[in-house]
Short mmCIF file of C-alpha atoms in Angstrom, two decimals:
data_model
loop_
_atom_site.label_atom_id
_atom_site.label_comp_id
_atom_site.label_asym_id
_atom_site.label_seq_id
_atom_site.Cartn_x
_atom_site.Cartn_y
_atom_site.Cartn_z
CA MET A 20 0.02 -0.02 0.00
CA ASN A 21 1.48 3.33 -1.04
CA ILE A 22 0.12 6.42 0.67
CA SER A 23 1.30 9.84 -0.28
CA PHE A 24 0.53 13.12 1.49
CA ASP A 25 0.39 16.57 0.20
CA ASN A 26 2.77 18.18 2.72
CA HIS A 27 1.23 21.62 2.11
CA LEU A 28 -2.29 20.35 2.79
CA LEU A 29 -1.09 18.41 5.88
CA THR A 30 0.61 21.58 7.26
CA LYS A 31 -2.67 23.51 6.81
CA VAL A 32 -4.67 20.83 8.63
CA CYS A 33 -2.14 20.78 11.49
CA VAL A 34 -2.23 24.54 11.87
CA LEU A 35 -6.03 24.56 11.78
CA VAL A 36 -6.29 21.87 14.45
CA VAL A 37 -3.68 23.47 16.71
CA GLY A 38 -5.22 26.94 16.14
CA SER A 39 -8.69 25.67 17.05
CA VAL A 40 -7.46 24.03 20.23
CA PHE A 41 -5.59 27.16 21.20
CA ALA A 42 -8.60 29.44 20.45
CA ALA A 43 -10.87 27.19 22.46
CA SER A 44 -8.64 27.36 25.45
CA CYS A 45 -8.31 31.15 25.36
CA ASN A 46 -10.88 33.14 27.32
CA THR A 47 -11.55 36.54 25.75
CA ASP A 48 -14.66 37.40 27.68
CA PRO A 49 -13.77 38.64 31.22
CA GLY A 50 -17.32 37.88 32.39
CA THR A 51 -16.74 34.15 31.93
CA GLU A 52 -13.37 33.73 33.61
CA HIS A 53 -12.83 30.54 35.57
CA ARG A 54 -13.67 30.58 39.23
CA TYR A 55 -11.68 27.78 40.92
CA PHE A 56 -13.06 28.15 44.46
CA GLU A 57 -16.77 28.93 43.91
CA GLU A 58 -17.84 25.67 45.54
CA LEU A 59 -15.93 26.65 48.70
CA THR A 60 -17.52 30.12 49.25
CA ASN A 61 -19.91 28.99 52.08
CA GLN A 62 -17.35 27.00 54.04
CA GLU A 63 -15.71 28.24 57.24
CA GLU A 64 -12.82 25.79 57.11
CA VAL A 65 -11.20 25.64 53.69
CA VAL A 66 -8.26 23.55 52.48
CA ILE A 67 -6.94 24.33 48.98
CA VAL A 68 -4.30 22.04 47.38
CA LEU A 69 -3.26 24.00 44.28
CA SER A 70 -1.93 20.96 42.33
CA SER A 71 -5.37 19.42 42.50
CA TYR A 72 -6.71 22.39 40.54
CA GLY A 73 -3.81 22.24 38.08
CA LEU A 74 -2.44 25.49 39.51
CA ASP A 75 1.07 26.47 40.65
CA SER A 76 0.10 29.77 42.23
CA LEU A 77 -2.95 31.17 43.98
CA PRO A 78 -5.47 32.90 41.74
CA PRO A 79 -7.22 36.13 42.79
CA ASP A 80 -10.54 34.39 43.24
CA VAL A 81 -9.31 33.37 46.72
CA GLY A 82 -11.07 36.61 47.60
CA LEU A 83 -14.46 34.81 47.13
CA LEU A 84 -13.92 32.90 50.39
CA LYS A 85 -15.54 35.59 52.55
CA ASN A 86 -16.93 33.07 55.08
CA ALA A 87 -13.60 31.39 55.71
CA ARG A 88 -12.35 31.42 59.28
CA GLU A 89 -9.63 28.87 58.74
CA LEU A 90 -7.82 28.73 55.35
CA THR A 91 -4.96 26.32 54.46
CA ILE A 92 -3.26 26.63 51.15
CA SER A 93 -0.51 24.36 49.85
CA TYR A 94 0.81 23.47 46.45
CA ASP A 95 0.85 19.78 47.30
CA SER A 96 -1.14 17.75 49.84
CA VAL A 97 2.05 15.94 50.89
CA LYS A 98 2.96 19.08 52.91
CA LEU A 99 -0.31 19.13 54.85
CA GLY A 100 -0.19 17.30 58.15
CA GLN A 101 2.25 14.60 57.06
CA TRP A 102 5.88 13.91 57.65
CA VAL A 103 8.12 15.37 54.98
CA VAL A 104 11.81 14.88 54.47
CA LEU A 105 13.48 18.23 54.12
CA PRO A 106 16.91 18.97 52.74
CA PRO A 107 19.76 20.04 55.06
CA LEU A 108 19.49 23.57 56.43
CA ASN A 109 22.25 24.94 54.22
CA ALA A 110 20.45 23.65 51.10
CA LEU A 111 17.16 24.98 52.47
CA TYR A 112 18.62 28.47 52.76
CA GLU A 113 19.87 28.34 49.22
CA MET A 114 16.42 27.34 47.98
CA VAL A 115 14.99 30.65 49.15
CA ASP A 116 16.97 32.47 46.42
CA ARG A 117 16.10 30.08 43.57
CA PRO A 118 13.01 30.52 41.34
CA PRO A 119 10.17 29.94 40.97
CA PHE A 120 8.88 32.97 42.84
CA HIS A 121 5.14 33.67 43.30
CA ILE A 122 3.09 36.41 44.80
CA LEU A 123 0.08 36.14 47.10
CA PRO A 124 -2.86 37.90 45.43
CA ALA A 125 -4.02 41.06 47.23
CA GLU A 126 -7.59 39.58 47.25
CA ILE A 127 -6.56 37.43 50.23
CA THR A 128 -6.75 40.64 52.32
CA GLN A 129 -10.47 40.79 51.60
CA LEU A 130 -11.29 37.90 53.95
CA PRO A 131 -12.43 39.74 57.11
CA ARG A 132 -13.47 36.67 59.18
CA LEU A 133 -10.15 34.86 58.74
CA ASN A 134 -8.44 33.90 62.05
CA LYS A 135 -6.25 31.06 60.96
CA LEU A 136 -4.22 31.14 57.81
CA SER A 137 -1.63 28.56 56.59
CA ILE A 138 0.18 29.28 53.40
CA ILE A 139 2.65 26.49 53.04
CA GLY A 140 5.26 25.97 50.23
CA LEU A 141 3.94 28.39 47.71
CA ASN A 142 7.31 29.97 46.86
CA LEU A 143 6.10 33.40 47.99
CA ARG A 144 8.58 36.28 47.92
CA GLN A 145 6.42 38.83 49.73
CA LEU A 146 3.11 39.38 51.38
CA PRO A 147 0.58 41.85 49.84
CA LYS A 148 1.02 45.42 51.06
CA ASP A 149 -2.37 45.46 52.75
CA PHE A 150 -1.81 42.14 54.51
CA ASP A 151 -2.41 43.94 57.80
CA LYS A 152 -6.14 44.23 56.89
CA LEU A 153 -6.57 40.65 58.26
CA LYS A 154 -7.24 42.10 61.72
CA GLN A 155 -8.87 38.90 63.07
CA LEU A 156 -5.86 36.72 62.28
CA GLU A 157 -4.65 34.78 65.34
CA TYR A 158 -2.53 32.04 63.72
CA LEU A 159 -0.32 32.51 60.66
CA ASP A 160 1.83 29.70 59.10
CA LEU A 161 4.11 30.96 56.27
CA SER A 162 6.43 27.97 56.39
CA MET A 163 8.51 26.80 53.40
CA ASN A 164 8.20 29.93 51.29
CA LYS A 165 10.81 32.34 50.02
CA LEU A 166 10.05 35.29 52.19
CA THR A 167 12.67 37.54 53.78
CA VAL A 168 10.80 37.64 57.09
CA THR A 169 12.42 40.93 58.31
CA ASN A 170 10.90 42.66 55.26
CA GLU A 171 7.42 41.57 56.31
CA LEU A 172 7.52 42.56 60.00
CA ASN A 173 5.78 45.92 59.44
CA LYS A 174 2.86 44.10 57.84
CA LEU A 175 2.84 41.50 60.61
CA SER A 176 2.87 44.22 63.25
CA GLY A 177 -0.56 45.35 62.02
CA LEU A 178 -2.15 42.09 63.05
CA PRO A 179 -3.26 42.89 66.66
CA LEU A 180 -4.69 39.48 67.56
CA LEU A 181 -1.78 37.36 66.19
CA LYS A 182 -0.75 34.75 68.80
CA LYS A 183 1.27 32.29 66.75
CA LEU A 184 3.56 32.79 63.76
CA VAL A 185 5.31 30.03 61.92
CA VAL A 186 8.10 31.14 59.51
CA PHE A 187 10.29 28.02 59.23
CA GLY A 188 11.86 27.62 55.76
CA ASN A 189 12.14 31.30 54.93
CA ARG A 190 15.05 33.77 55.10
CA ILE A 191 15.30 34.69 58.78
CA ASP A 192 17.59 37.08 60.64
CA THR A 193 17.23 35.56 64.07
CA ALA A 194 18.58 38.70 65.97
CA ILE A 195 16.02 41.00 64.35
CA LEU A 196 13.25 38.50 64.80
CA LYS A 197 14.03 38.01 68.52
CA ASN A 198 14.11 41.72 68.97
CA TRP A 199 10.73 42.11 67.23
CA ASN A 200 9.31 39.21 69.34
CA ASN A 201 10.42 41.13 72.48
CA GLN A 202 8.19 43.97 71.33
CA HIS A 203 5.30 41.45 70.91
CA PRO A 204 5.72 39.23 73.99
CA ASP A 205 2.30 37.53 73.60
CA LEU A 206 3.30 36.23 70.17
CA GLU A 207 4.80 32.72 69.82
CA ILE A 208 7.24 32.52 66.84
CA ILE A 209 8.37 29.20 65.41
CA TYR A 210 11.45 29.37 63.13
#
Protein backbone atom coordinates (compact mmCIF):
# COMPACT_ATOMS: atom_id res chain seq x y z
CA MET A 1 0.00 0.00 0.00
CA ASN A 2 1.47 3.31 -1.03
CA ILE A 3 0.12 6.44 0.67
CA SER A 4 1.32 9.88 -0.30
CA PHE A 5 0.54 13.11 1.49
CA ASP A 6 0.39 16.59 0.20
CA ASN A 7 2.74 18.22 2.74
CA HIS A 8 1.22 21.64 2.11
CA LEU A 9 -2.30 20.34 2.84
CA LEU A 10 -1.07 18.41 5.89
CA THR A 11 0.57 21.56 7.27
CA LYS A 12 -2.68 23.54 6.81
CA VAL A 13 -4.69 20.85 8.62
CA CYS A 14 -2.19 20.76 11.52
CA VAL A 15 -2.23 24.56 11.83
CA LEU A 16 -6.04 24.56 11.75
CA VAL A 17 -6.30 21.88 14.47
CA VAL A 18 -3.68 23.49 16.72
CA GLY A 19 -5.22 26.93 16.17
CA SER A 20 -8.69 25.65 17.04
CA VAL A 21 -7.47 24.01 20.24
CA PHE A 22 -5.59 27.19 21.22
CA ALA A 23 -8.58 29.43 20.46
CA ALA A 24 -10.90 27.19 22.45
CA SER A 25 -8.59 27.36 25.46
CA CYS A 26 -8.31 31.15 25.37
CA ASN A 27 -10.86 33.16 27.28
CA THR A 28 -11.50 36.56 25.78
CA ASP A 29 -14.69 37.38 27.70
CA PRO A 30 -13.79 38.68 31.17
CA GLY A 31 -17.30 37.87 32.39
CA THR A 32 -16.71 34.15 31.92
CA GLU A 33 -13.36 33.72 33.63
CA HIS A 34 -12.86 30.51 35.57
CA ARG A 35 -13.67 30.57 39.27
CA TYR A 36 -11.71 27.81 40.92
CA PHE A 37 -13.06 28.11 44.44
CA GLU A 38 -16.72 28.94 43.91
CA GLU A 39 -17.84 25.66 45.55
CA LEU A 40 -15.92 26.66 48.72
CA THR A 41 -17.50 30.09 49.28
CA ASN A 42 -19.88 29.01 52.05
CA GLN A 43 -17.34 27.01 54.04
CA GLU A 44 -15.71 28.25 57.24
CA GLU A 45 -12.81 25.78 57.11
CA VAL A 46 -11.18 25.64 53.69
CA VAL A 47 -8.24 23.57 52.47
CA ILE A 48 -6.90 24.32 48.99
CA VAL A 49 -4.32 22.06 47.36
CA LEU A 50 -3.26 24.00 44.27
CA SER A 51 -1.93 20.99 42.36
CA SER A 52 -5.39 19.38 42.49
CA TYR A 53 -6.71 22.40 40.54
CA GLY A 54 -3.81 22.25 38.07
CA LEU A 55 -2.41 25.51 39.50
CA ASP A 56 1.08 26.46 40.64
CA SER A 57 0.10 29.75 42.27
CA LEU A 58 -2.95 31.13 44.03
CA PRO A 59 -5.46 32.91 41.75
CA PRO A 60 -7.23 36.15 42.75
CA ASP A 61 -10.57 34.39 43.26
CA VAL A 62 -9.31 33.39 46.71
CA GLY A 63 -11.09 36.64 47.59
CA LEU A 64 -14.42 34.81 47.13
CA LEU A 65 -13.90 32.90 50.39
CA LYS A 66 -15.52 35.60 52.56
CA ASN A 67 -16.93 33.06 55.05
CA ALA A 68 -13.60 31.36 55.71
CA ARG A 69 -12.35 31.43 59.29
CA GLU A 70 -9.60 28.87 58.69
CA LEU A 71 -7.79 28.72 55.36
CA THR A 72 -4.99 26.32 54.48
CA ILE A 73 -3.28 26.63 51.11
CA SER A 74 -0.50 24.38 49.85
CA TYR A 75 0.82 23.44 46.46
CA ASP A 76 0.86 19.75 47.27
CA SER A 77 -1.15 17.75 49.80
CA VAL A 78 2.03 15.96 50.91
CA LYS A 79 2.95 19.08 52.89
CA LEU A 80 -0.31 19.12 54.84
CA GLY A 81 -0.18 17.28 58.13
CA GLN A 82 2.25 14.58 57.05
CA TRP A 83 5.90 13.88 57.66
CA VAL A 84 8.11 15.40 54.99
CA VAL A 85 11.83 14.84 54.46
CA LEU A 86 13.49 18.24 54.15
CA PRO A 87 16.92 19.00 52.75
CA PRO A 88 19.78 20.02 55.08
CA LEU A 89 19.49 23.57 56.44
CA ASN A 90 22.26 24.95 54.21
CA ALA A 91 20.41 23.68 51.11
CA LEU A 92 17.13 25.01 52.47
CA TYR A 93 18.58 28.52 52.79
CA GLU A 94 19.88 28.34 49.21
CA MET A 95 16.42 27.33 47.94
CA VAL A 96 15.01 30.66 49.16
CA ASP A 97 16.95 32.45 46.42
CA ARG A 98 16.08 30.09 43.56
CA PRO A 99 13.05 30.51 41.28
CA PRO A 100 10.19 29.97 40.96
CA PHE A 101 8.86 32.97 42.86
CA HIS A 102 5.17 33.69 43.31
CA ILE A 103 3.07 36.44 44.82
CA LEU A 104 0.08 36.17 47.07
CA PRO A 105 -2.87 37.93 45.43
CA ALA A 106 -4.07 41.06 47.23
CA GLU A 107 -7.59 39.58 47.26
CA ILE A 108 -6.57 37.44 50.23
CA THR A 109 -6.71 40.61 52.34
CA GLN A 110 -10.47 40.79 51.62
CA LEU A 111 -11.28 37.92 53.99
CA PRO A 112 -12.45 39.75 57.13
CA ARG A 113 -13.46 36.66 59.16
CA LEU A 114 -10.14 34.85 58.75
CA ASN A 115 -8.49 33.94 62.06
CA LYS A 116 -6.24 31.05 60.98
CA LEU A 117 -4.18 31.15 57.78
CA SER A 118 -1.64 28.57 56.63
CA ILE A 119 0.19 29.29 53.38
CA ILE A 120 2.67 26.47 52.99
CA GLY A 121 5.27 25.93 50.26
CA LEU A 122 3.95 28.40 47.69
CA ASN A 123 7.32 30.00 46.84
CA LEU A 124 6.09 33.41 48.02
CA ARG A 125 8.59 36.29 47.92
CA GLN A 126 6.44 38.83 49.73
CA LEU A 127 3.08 39.38 51.33
CA PRO A 128 0.55 41.83 49.86
CA LYS A 129 1.06 45.41 51.02
CA ASP A 130 -2.36 45.47 52.75
CA PHE A 131 -1.80 42.16 54.54
CA ASP A 132 -2.44 43.93 57.84
CA LYS A 133 -6.14 44.21 56.86
CA LEU A 134 -6.52 40.68 58.25
CA LYS A 135 -7.26 42.11 61.71
CA GLN A 136 -8.91 38.91 63.03
CA LEU A 137 -5.87 36.72 62.30
CA GLU A 138 -4.64 34.80 65.36
CA TYR A 139 -2.55 32.08 63.70
CA LEU A 140 -0.32 32.49 60.65
CA ASP A 141 1.82 29.75 59.10
CA LEU A 142 4.10 30.96 56.31
CA SER A 143 6.43 27.96 56.38
CA MET A 144 8.50 26.81 53.41
CA ASN A 145 8.14 29.94 51.29
CA LYS A 146 10.81 32.32 50.00
CA LEU A 147 10.07 35.30 52.21
CA THR A 148 12.65 37.54 53.80
CA VAL A 149 10.79 37.65 57.10
CA THR A 150 12.40 40.91 58.31
CA ASN A 151 10.92 42.67 55.25
CA GLU A 152 7.43 41.54 56.32
CA LEU A 153 7.53 42.57 59.98
CA ASN A 154 5.77 45.92 59.44
CA LYS A 155 2.83 44.10 57.84
CA LEU A 156 2.80 41.50 60.61
CA SER A 157 2.89 44.22 63.27
CA GLY A 158 -0.51 45.38 62.03
CA LEU A 159 -2.16 42.09 63.09
CA PRO A 160 -3.27 42.91 66.66
CA LEU A 161 -4.69 39.47 67.55
CA LEU A 162 -1.81 37.38 66.19
CA LYS A 163 -0.78 34.78 68.79
CA LYS A 164 1.28 32.30 66.75
CA LEU A 165 3.55 32.83 63.75
CA VAL A 166 5.34 30.00 61.91
CA VAL A 167 8.11 31.14 59.53
CA PHE A 168 10.31 28.03 59.23
CA GLY A 169 11.88 27.60 55.78
CA ASN A 170 12.14 31.31 54.91
CA ARG A 171 15.04 33.77 55.11
CA ILE A 172 15.29 34.74 58.77
CA ASP A 173 17.57 37.12 60.65
CA THR A 174 17.23 35.60 64.12
CA ALA A 175 18.57 38.67 65.96
CA ILE A 176 16.02 41.00 64.34
CA LEU A 177 13.24 38.46 64.78
CA LYS A 178 14.03 37.99 68.49
CA ASN A 179 14.09 41.76 68.99
CA TRP A 180 10.73 42.08 67.21
CA ASN A 181 9.34 39.23 69.33
CA ASN A 182 10.43 41.10 72.49
CA GLN A 183 8.18 43.96 71.32
CA HIS A 184 5.34 41.44 70.90
CA PRO A 185 5.70 39.24 74.00
CA ASP A 186 2.30 37.52 73.60
CA LEU A 187 3.30 36.20 70.19
CA GLU A 188 4.81 32.72 69.83
CA ILE A 189 7.19 32.52 66.84
CA ILE A 190 8.36 29.22 65.40
CA TYR A 191 11.41 29.39 63.13
